[in-house]
Amino acid sequence: AADKIRLIPQDFFAELCEQIIQHLNHKIPGINTAELCQRIQTSGVDINTGDLAKIANTLSFLFSTAARNNLSTEELVTTLGSGIGTLPKHAVQVIRHVWNEQGKAIAVSEDAGNMATVGQFVDMKWKLGVAMSSDTCRSLKYPYVTVTLTVADPSGQITDKSFEMTIPQFKNFFRQFKEMASVLETV
Amino acid sequence: MAALRDGDFAALQILLKAPSKDAVRQLCQECFSSPPAALGPLAQRACPGLAVSAQEAEQLVSALHSLTRHVVYRGLTRAEDILCLFPENFHQNLKNLLTKIILENISAWRNEAQASQISLPRLVDMDWRVDIKTSSDSIARMAVPTCLLQLKIQEDAALCGDNPVVSALTVELSKETLDTMLEGLGRIRDQLSAVANK
């Protein structure tokens, strides 16, 4: 991971650390690894989403452990030296700065939403479409619903999952959700 | 879907050698359902039953595939429309038999075509559970209801062939996020009603 950190330009690295700290502070639902990775790639750096995710995980673990142990900035920097191996100077600088500004604010959270063992739902986007024609049927008029779920996985990385439903499937989907809601009410 | 060529209709008449009407019916269904790449093996399997050469079997299977797919593509549903696809000198009884078989199957075939057209991954199953979180390493006592949802999503059938890849997506929802979801779904339902009423 240390090798790849070397490749990330300082401003992107700072942005990544910012997102991680904000996620640990429950200010944002997750870390937009895929989106950040795309921008880093556009700037000419050869790094893939998997590598960026590993780096994000490592940093997240570093920050949350430091928070739990109430490390000061100097203690954190010393731990860095022995833990992750040789980090580039600019990375250490960013970490020191970010921790100084916001590290102390990471409270051991009294939030019940913290125990992420599965993905956390973030958002849902939808589209209602009608397929007019295809290579198998010239005249289709087939309605369908497309849904994109945005989910923050247990490590905080945000991913999108898209899928299609027929109209009867959608109606069942809706019915199930109403039932879930009513159970949540009464429980 | 290109219209059939004369050679195709000549090949179709090989069906006159079929042992029974059911054999013709069976072959029609297999030829429709088979993707173009699988027509070769299908022809090989059909060969012995028809007592024809491998080449003739291939021509027949290809012609039958084209005919059935063409009818579904054009959305033909009436006997007259199907009958007039055949050339003047085509064997009367065979023409009537094929038309009859096609009409019997057209509805199922159309559904099959719709189900196998390109699409985003499809939702195939959904399971859910409501839990109450009672305690954790950071909070000794609480009673927070939470919902666990598991969606089974199948990747595009066209890409996977016979071994569809199904992935499971497990998501936790709180009361707030569930309400957000319901709101979105309610809007879809409203749109559906609006479209249905047009």
Short mmCIF file of C-alpha atoms in Angstrom, two decimals:
data_model
loop_
_atom_site.label_atom_id
_atom_site.label_comp_id
_atom_site.label_asym_id
_atom_site.label_seq_id
_atom_site.Cartn_x
_atom_site.Cartn_y
_atom_site.Cartn_z
CA ALA A 1 0.00 0.00 0.00
CA ALA A 2 2.82 2.40 0.84
CA ASP A 3 4.13 2.11 -2.72
CA LYS A 4 0.86 3.13 -4.24
CA ILE A 5 0.37 6.01 -1.80
CA ARG A 6 3.52 7.43 -3.33
CA LEU A 7 1.67 7.78 -6.66
CA ILE A 8 -1.24 9.86 -5.38
CA PRO A 9 -0.80 13.61 -5.82
CA GLN A 10 -0.90 15.57 -2.57
CA ASP A 11 -4.23 17.34 -3.12
CA PHE A 12 -6.03 14.08 -3.94
CA PHE A 13 -4.43 12.41 -0.92
CA ALA A 14 -5.66 15.27 1.25
CA GLU A 15 -9.15 14.86 -0.18
CA LEU A 16 -9.09 11.14 0.57
CA CYS A 17 -8.03 11.75 4.18
CA GLU A 18 -10.72 14.41 4.52
CA GLN A 19 -13.42 11.99 3.36
CA ILE A 20 -12.14 9.28 5.68
CA ILE A 21 -12.20 11.57 8.72
CA GLN A 22 -15.66 12.89 7.82
CA HIS A 23 -16.91 9.33 7.44
CA LEU A 24 -15.49 8.38 10.85
CA ASN A 25 -17.23 11.46 12.23
CA HIS A 26 -20.52 10.35 10.65
CA LYS A 27 -20.72 13.54 8.64
CA ILE A 28 -20.87 11.65 5.35
CA PRO A 29 -22.24 8.13 4.74
CA GLY A 30 -19.15 6.79 3.03
CA ILE A 31 -16.03 7.31 0.96
CA ASN A 32 -16.52 7.82 -2.77
CA THR A 33 -13.57 5.68 -3.81
CA ALA A 34 -14.69 5.01 -7.37
CA GLU A 35 -15.36 8.66 -8.13
CA LEU A 36 -12.11 9.84 -6.56
CA CYS A 37 -10.17 7.14 -8.41
CA GLN A 38 -11.59 8.26 -11.73
CA ARG A 39 -10.46 11.84 -11.12
CA ILE A 40 -7.00 10.68 -10.07
CA GLN A 41 -6.76 8.58 -13.24
CA THR A 42 -7.85 11.54 -15.37
CA SER A 43 -4.97 13.53 -13.94
CA GLY A 44 -2.65 10.92 -15.41
CA VAL A 45 -1.87 8.67 -12.43
CA ASP A 46 -1.99 4.92 -12.97
CA ILE A 47 -3.91 3.59 -9.99
CA ASN A 48 -7.01 1.38 -9.88
CA THR A 49 -10.03 1.43 -7.60
CA GLY A 50 -8.87 -1.70 -5.77
CA ASP A 51 -5.56 -0.13 -4.77
CA LEU A 52 -7.25 3.09 -3.71
CA ALA A 53 -9.74 1.08 -1.64
CA LYS A 54 -6.90 -0.72 0.16
CA ILE A 55 -5.21 2.59 0.91
CA ALA A 56 -8.51 4.05 2.17
CA ASN A 57 -9.04 1.02 4.42
CA THR A 58 -5.56 1.28 5.86
CA LEU A 59 -5.89 4.99 6.55
CA SER A 60 -9.35 4.48 8.05
CA PHE A 61 -8.01 1.85 10.40
CA LEU A 62 -5.08 4.10 11.29
CA PHE A 63 -7.29 7.06 12.13
CA SER A 64 -9.89 5.07 14.06
CA THR A 65 -7.24 3.27 16.11
CA ALA A 66 -5.52 6.58 16.82
CA ALA A 67 -8.86 8.05 17.93
CA ARG A 68 -9.59 5.15 20.26
CA ASN A 69 -6.17 5.49 21.84
CA ASN A 70 -6.38 9.28 21.99
CA LEU A 71 -3.10 9.74 20.20
CA SER A 72 -1.65 13.21 19.87
CA THR A 73 -0.39 14.36 16.48
CA GLU A 74 3.23 13.59 17.35
CA GLU A 75 2.36 10.12 18.66
CA LEU A 76 0.43 9.42 15.44
CA VAL A 77 3.32 10.48 13.25
CA THR A 78 5.71 8.30 15.24
CA THR A 79 3.39 5.30 14.86
CA LEU A 80 3.26 5.98 11.13
CA GLY A 81 6.99 5.70 10.91
CA SER A 82 7.01 2.22 12.40
CA GLY A 83 3.72 0.91 11.02
CA ILE A 84 3.15 1.61 7.35
CA GLY A 85 6.78 1.69 6.31
CA THR A 86 8.30 4.62 4.49
CA LEU A 87 5.54 6.98 3.53
CA PRO A 88 6.37 9.84 1.20
CA LYS A 89 6.96 13.15 2.99
CA HIS A 90 3.91 14.84 1.48
CA ALA A 91 1.64 12.05 2.75
CA VAL A 92 2.95 12.37 6.30
CA GLN A 93 2.44 16.13 6.04
CA VAL A 94 -1.19 15.69 5.01
CA ILE A 95 -1.88 13.16 7.76
CA ARG A 96 -0.30 15.41 10.36
CA HIS A 97 -2.38 18.39 9.16
CA VAL A 98 -5.66 16.48 8.96
CA TRP A 99 -5.18 14.92 12.40
CA ASN A 100 -4.29 18.27 13.93
CA GLU A 101 -7.42 19.90 12.55
CA GLN A 102 -10.00 17.17 13.01
CA GLY A 103 -8.55 14.11 14.67
CA LYS A 104 -9.54 15.03 18.22
CA ALA A 105 -13.15 15.42 17.14
CA ILE A 106 -13.55 11.75 16.34
CA ALA A 107 -15.55 10.80 19.40
CA VAL A 108 -16.05 7.19 20.32
CA SER A 109 -19.48 7.30 18.86
CA GLU A 110 -22.67 6.75 20.80
CA ASP A 111 -24.42 6.06 17.54
CA ALA A 112 -26.35 2.85 17.07
CA GLY A 113 -25.76 2.99 13.35
CA ASN A 114 -22.11 2.25 13.86
CA MET A 115 -22.02 -1.52 13.81
CA ALA A 116 -21.65 -1.98 10.12
CA THR A 117 -21.33 -5.67 9.41
CA VAL A 118 -23.27 -5.30 6.19
CA GLY A 119 -23.59 -2.48 3.71
CA GLN A 120 -25.44 0.64 4.77
CA PHE A 121 -28.09 1.99 2.43
CA VAL A 122 -27.23 5.49 1.26
CA ASP A 123 -29.51 6.41 -1.61
CA MET A 124 -31.82 5.10 -4.29
CA LYS A 125 -32.20 6.46 -7.82
CA TRP A 126 -34.82 5.15 -10.22
CA LYS A 127 -36.07 5.25 -13.77
CA LEU A 128 -39.28 4.01 -15.34
CA GLY A 129 -38.75 2.98 -18.96
CA VAL A 130 -40.54 1.36 -21.85
CA ALA A 131 -38.54 -0.81 -24.22
CA MET A 132 -39.95 -0.02 -27.64
CA SER A 133 -38.12 -2.45 -29.89
CA SER A 134 -35.28 -4.96 -29.86
CA ASP A 135 -33.46 -7.31 -32.19
CA THR A 136 -35.93 -10.05 -31.21
CA CYS A 137 -39.21 -8.12 -31.26
CA ARG A 138 -39.82 -5.17 -33.53
CA SER A 139 -42.71 -3.85 -31.47
CA LEU A 140 -42.22 -4.42 -27.75
CA LYS A 141 -43.81 -1.75 -25.55
CA TYR A 142 -42.38 -3.49 -22.49
CA PRO A 143 -42.35 -1.36 -19.34
CA TYR A 144 -39.66 -1.88 -16.70
CA VAL A 145 -38.19 -0.14 -13.67
CA THR A 146 -34.45 0.46 -13.28
CA VAL A 147 -33.10 1.09 -9.79
CA THR A 148 -29.60 2.13 -8.66
CA LEU A 149 -28.87 1.56 -4.98
CA THR A 150 -25.97 3.48 -3.47
CA VAL A 151 -24.50 1.45 -0.64
CA ALA A 152 -21.63 2.12 1.77
CA ASP A 153 -19.88 -1.19 2.43
CA PRO A 154 -18.60 -2.05 5.94
CA SER A 155 -15.28 -0.33 5.29
CA GLY A 156 -17.03 2.83 4.19
CA GLN A 157 -16.49 2.57 0.46
CA ILE A 158 -19.44 3.70 -1.58
CA THR A 159 -20.58 1.59 -4.49
CA ASP A 160 -23.57 1.63 -6.82
CA LYS A 161 -25.58 -1.42 -7.77
CA SER A 162 -28.05 -1.23 -10.63
CA PHE A 163 -30.74 -3.65 -11.61
CA GLU A 164 -34.00 -3.95 -13.52
CA MET A 165 -37.44 -5.12 -12.45
CA THR A 166 -40.56 -6.00 -14.38
CA ILE A 167 -43.71 -4.18 -13.30
CA PRO A 168 -45.12 -7.15 -11.32
CA GLN A 169 -41.72 -7.48 -9.61
CA PHE A 170 -41.77 -3.80 -8.77
CA LYS A 171 -45.23 -4.08 -7.25
CA ASN A 172 -44.06 -6.93 -5.06
CA PHE A 173 -40.90 -4.97 -4.16
CA PHE A 174 -43.01 -2.01 -3.06
CA ARG A 175 -45.36 -4.21 -1.08
CA GLN A 176 -42.47 -5.84 0.78
CA PHE A 177 -41.05 -2.45 1.70
CA LYS A 178 -44.37 -1.25 3.05
CA GLU A 179 -44.52 -4.37 5.17
CA MET A 180 -40.98 -3.79 6.47
CA ALA A 181 -41.92 -0.24 7.39
CA SER A 182 -45.01 -1.33 9.26
CA VAL A 183 -43.02 -3.97 11.17
CA LEU A 184 -40.41 -1.34 12.07
CA GLU A 185 -43.22 0.84 13.40
CA THR A 186 -44.69 -1.76 15.67
CA VAL A 187 -41.52 -3.40 16.93
CA MET B 1 -34.72 -10.01 -38.76
CA ALA B 2 -34.27 -10.66 -42.46
CA ALA B 3 -37.16 -12.22 -44.33
CA LEU B 4 -36.68 -15.80 -45.41
CA ARG B 5 -35.01 -16.70 -48.68
CA ASP B 6 -36.22 -19.26 -51.23
CA GLY B 7 -33.51 -21.68 -50.17
CA ASP B 8 -34.92 -21.58 -46.65
CA PHE B 9 -38.35 -22.68 -47.79
CA ALA B 10 -36.85 -25.49 -49.85
CA ALA B 11 -35.01 -26.64 -46.74
CA LEU B 12 -38.22 -26.50 -44.69
CA GLN B 13 -39.77 -29.14 -46.92
CA ILE B 14 -37.30 -31.62 -45.46
CA LEU B 15 -39.74 -31.69 -42.57
CA LEU B 16 -41.94 -33.91 -44.75
CA LYS B 17 -39.55 -36.68 -43.75
CA ALA B 18 -40.23 -36.16 -40.04
CA PRO B 19 -41.61 -39.24 -38.25
CA SER B 20 -44.58 -37.41 -36.65
CA LYS B 21 -46.29 -34.08 -36.14
CA ASP B 22 -44.99 -34.03 -32.59
CA ALA B 23 -41.46 -34.39 -33.90
CA VAL B 24 -42.04 -31.29 -36.05
CA ARG B 25 -43.50 -29.44 -33.08
CA GLN B 26 -40.52 -30.36 -30.91
CA LEU B 27 -38.04 -29.27 -33.57
CA CYS B 28 -39.80 -25.92 -34.05
CA GLN B 29 -39.54 -25.17 -30.35
CA GLU B 30 -35.91 -26.17 -30.15
CA CYS B 31 -35.01 -24.12 -33.20
CA PHE B 32 -36.69 -21.02 -31.85
CA SER B 33 -35.09 -21.26 -28.43
CA SER B 34 -31.63 -22.07 -29.69
CA PRO B 35 -29.21 -19.18 -30.11
CA PRO B 36 -27.53 -19.10 -33.56
CA ALA B 37 -24.30 -20.55 -32.15
CA ALA B 38 -26.05 -23.68 -30.89
CA LEU B 39 -27.80 -24.48 -34.18
CA GLY B 40 -24.95 -26.72 -35.40
CA PRO B 41 -25.17 -29.19 -32.49
CA LEU B 42 -28.96 -29.07 -32.73
CA ALA B 43 -28.77 -30.07 -36.41
CA GLN B 44 -26.51 -32.99 -35.51
CA ARG B 45 -29.02 -34.23 -32.95
CA ALA B 46 -31.91 -33.89 -35.42
CA CYS B 47 -30.09 -35.71 -38.22
CA PRO B 48 -30.82 -39.36 -37.31
CA GLY B 49 -34.52 -38.72 -36.67
CA LEU B 50 -34.95 -37.23 -40.13
CA ALA B 51 -32.75 -39.60 -42.10
CA VAL B 52 -31.07 -36.75 -43.99
CA SER B 53 -27.50 -35.67 -44.54
CA ALA B 54 -25.73 -33.44 -42.05
CA GLN B 55 -25.79 -30.57 -44.49
CA GLU B 56 -29.54 -30.88 -45.11
CA ALA B 57 -30.18 -31.00 -41.36
CA GLU B 58 -28.19 -27.81 -40.91
CA GLN B 59 -30.11 -26.02 -43.64
CA LEU B 60 -33.42 -27.13 -42.14
CA VAL B 61 -32.55 -26.10 -38.59
CA SER B 62 -31.30 -22.74 -39.78
CA ALA B 63 -34.44 -22.14 -41.87
CA LEU B 64 -36.74 -23.11 -39.01
CA HIS B 65 -34.84 -20.82 -36.64
CA SER B 66 -35.17 -17.93 -39.09
CA LEU B 67 -38.87 -18.56 -39.70
CA THR B 68 -39.84 -18.75 -36.03
CA ARG B 69 -37.70 -15.77 -35.05
CA HIS B 70 -39.03 -13.74 -37.96
CA VAL B 71 -42.63 -14.32 -36.91
CA VAL B 72 -41.87 -13.22 -33.34
CA TYR B 73 -39.90 -10.21 -34.53
CA ARG B 74 -42.73 -8.99 -36.77
CA GLY B 75 -45.28 -9.73 -34.06
CA LEU B 76 -47.52 -11.72 -36.41
CA THR B 77 -50.50 -13.22 -34.62
CA ARG B 78 -53.00 -14.14 -37.30
CA ALA B 79 -52.97 -17.29 -39.40
CA GLU B 80 -53.38 -15.32 -42.66
CA ASP B 81 -50.25 -13.30 -41.97
CA ILE B 82 -48.17 -16.39 -41.31
CA LEU B 83 -49.58 -18.36 -44.25
CA CYS B 84 -48.68 -15.66 -46.72
CA LEU B 85 -45.03 -15.87 -45.72
CA PHE B 86 -44.80 -19.16 -47.63
CA PRO B 87 -44.28 -19.27 -51.42
CA GLU B 88 -47.08 -20.43 -53.78
CA ASN B 89 -45.71 -23.91 -54.46
CA PHE B 90 -45.02 -24.82 -50.83
CA HIS B 91 -46.54 -28.11 -49.66
CA GLN B 92 -50.08 -27.25 -48.44
CA ASN B 93 -50.33 -29.61 -45.48
CA LEU B 94 -46.87 -28.78 -44.17
CA LYS B 95 -47.65 -25.08 -44.47
CA ASN B 96 -50.82 -25.52 -42.43
CA LEU B 97 -49.06 -27.63 -39.83
CA LEU B 98 -46.23 -25.13 -39.38
CA THR B 99 -48.70 -22.25 -39.13
CA LYS B 100 -50.67 -24.13 -36.51
CA ILE B 101 -47.56 -24.93 -34.46
CA ILE B 102 -46.37 -21.34 -34.66
CA LEU B 103 -49.73 -19.97 -33.52
CA GLU B 104 -49.72 -22.36 -30.56
CA ASN B 105 -46.33 -21.16 -29.44
CA ILE B 106 -46.26 -17.49 -30.43
CA SER B 107 -47.25 -16.13 -27.03
CA ALA B 108 -44.71 -18.21 -25.10
CA TRP B 109 -42.03 -17.39 -27.65
CA ARG B 110 -42.66 -13.67 -27.36
CA ASN B 111 -42.28 -13.90 -23.58
CA GLU B 112 -39.09 -15.85 -24.04
CA ALA B 113 -37.71 -13.18 -26.38
CA GLN B 114 -38.57 -10.44 -23.91
CA ALA B 115 -37.03 -12.30 -21.02
CA SER B 116 -33.77 -12.88 -22.84
CA GLN B 117 -33.26 -9.46 -24.39
CA ILE B 118 -30.36 -7.35 -23.26
CA SER B 119 -30.91 -5.61 -19.98
CA LEU B 120 -29.23 -4.49 -16.83
CA PRO B 121 -28.86 -7.19 -14.18
CA ARG B 122 -32.27 -8.33 -12.98
CA LEU B 123 -33.67 -8.66 -9.50
CA VAL B 124 -34.48 -12.33 -8.97
CA ASP B 125 -35.19 -12.55 -5.26
CA MET B 126 -35.53 -10.46 -2.17
CA ASP B 127 -35.46 -11.45 1.50
CA TRP B 128 -35.68 -9.27 4.55
CA ARG B 129 -35.59 -9.36 8.32
CA VAL B 130 -36.22 -6.84 11.07
CA ASP B 131 -33.79 -6.95 13.99
CA ILE B 132 -33.50 -5.02 17.21
CA LYS B 133 -30.03 -3.98 18.24
CA THR B 134 -29.89 -4.40 22.01
CA SER B 135 -26.28 -3.66 22.84
CA SER B 136 -22.77 -3.27 21.46
CA ASP B 137 -19.22 -2.64 22.59
CA SER B 138 -19.90 1.07 22.67
CA ILE B 139 -23.49 1.16 23.95
CA ALA B 140 -24.60 -1.09 26.79
CA ARG B 141 -28.35 -0.95 26.35
CA MET B 142 -30.47 0.18 23.45
CA ALA B 143 -33.46 -0.92 21.43
CA VAL B 144 -32.90 0.17 17.87
CA PRO B 145 -34.96 -1.53 15.22
CA THR B 146 -33.11 -2.09 12.01
CA CYS B 147 -33.91 -3.78 8.77
CA LEU B 148 -31.70 -6.23 6.88
CA LEU B 149 -32.44 -6.65 3.23
CA GLN B 150 -30.88 -9.14 0.86
CA LEU B 151 -31.35 -8.72 -2.87
CA LYS B 152 -30.36 -11.44 -5.29
CA ILE B 153 -29.35 -9.95 -8.58
CA GLN B 154 -28.72 -11.96 -11.71
CA GLU B 155 -26.27 -10.65 -14.27
CA ASP B 156 -27.37 -10.26 -17.90
CA ALA B 157 -28.55 -13.66 -19.08
CA ALA B 158 -27.27 -12.99 -22.58
CA LEU B 159 -23.74 -12.66 -21.26
CA CYS B 160 -23.80 -15.69 -18.98
CA GLY B 161 -25.46 -18.26 -21.22
CA ASP B 162 -26.45 -21.31 -19.23
CA ASN B 163 -24.66 -20.37 -16.03
CA PRO B 164 -26.19 -17.13 -14.82
CA VAL B 165 -24.18 -15.36 -12.18
CA VAL B 166 -26.28 -14.38 -9.20
CA SER B 167 -24.83 -11.98 -6.70
CA ALA B 168 -26.29 -11.14 -3.31
CA LEU B 169 -26.42 -7.59 -2.04
CA THR B 170 -27.04 -7.28 1.71
CA VAL B 171 -28.03 -3.86 2.93
CA GLU B 172 -28.97 -2.48 6.32
CA LEU B 173 -31.71 0.13 6.52
CA SER B 174 -32.75 2.29 9.43
CA LYS B 175 -36.23 3.68 9.80
CA GLU B 176 -35.09 6.91 8.12
CA THR B 177 -33.46 5.26 5.13
CA LEU B 178 -36.40 2.92 4.75
CA ASP B 179 -38.73 5.93 4.60
CA THR B 180 -36.51 7.50 1.93
CA MET B 181 -36.76 4.29 -0.06
CA LEU B 182 -40.54 4.12 0.34
CA GLU B 183 -40.90 7.68 -0.82
CA GLY B 184 -38.96 6.91 -4.00
CA LEU B 185 -40.95 3.74 -4.63
CA GLY B 186 -44.20 5.62 -4.09
CA ARG B 187 -43.21 8.05 -6.82
CA ILE B 188 -42.55 5.20 -9.21
CA ARG B 189 -45.97 3.80 -8.41
CA ASP B 190 -47.57 7.18 -9.11
CA GLN B 191 -45.77 7.43 -12.43
CA LEU B 192 -46.90 3.93 -13.36
CA SER B 193 -50.52 4.84 -12.71
CA ALA B 194 -50.14 8.02 -14.73
CA VAL B 195 -48.67 6.08 -17.66
CA ALA B 196 -51.28 3.34 -17.41
CA ASN B 197 -54.08 5.86 -17.62
CA LYS B 198 -52.84 7.39 -20.87
#
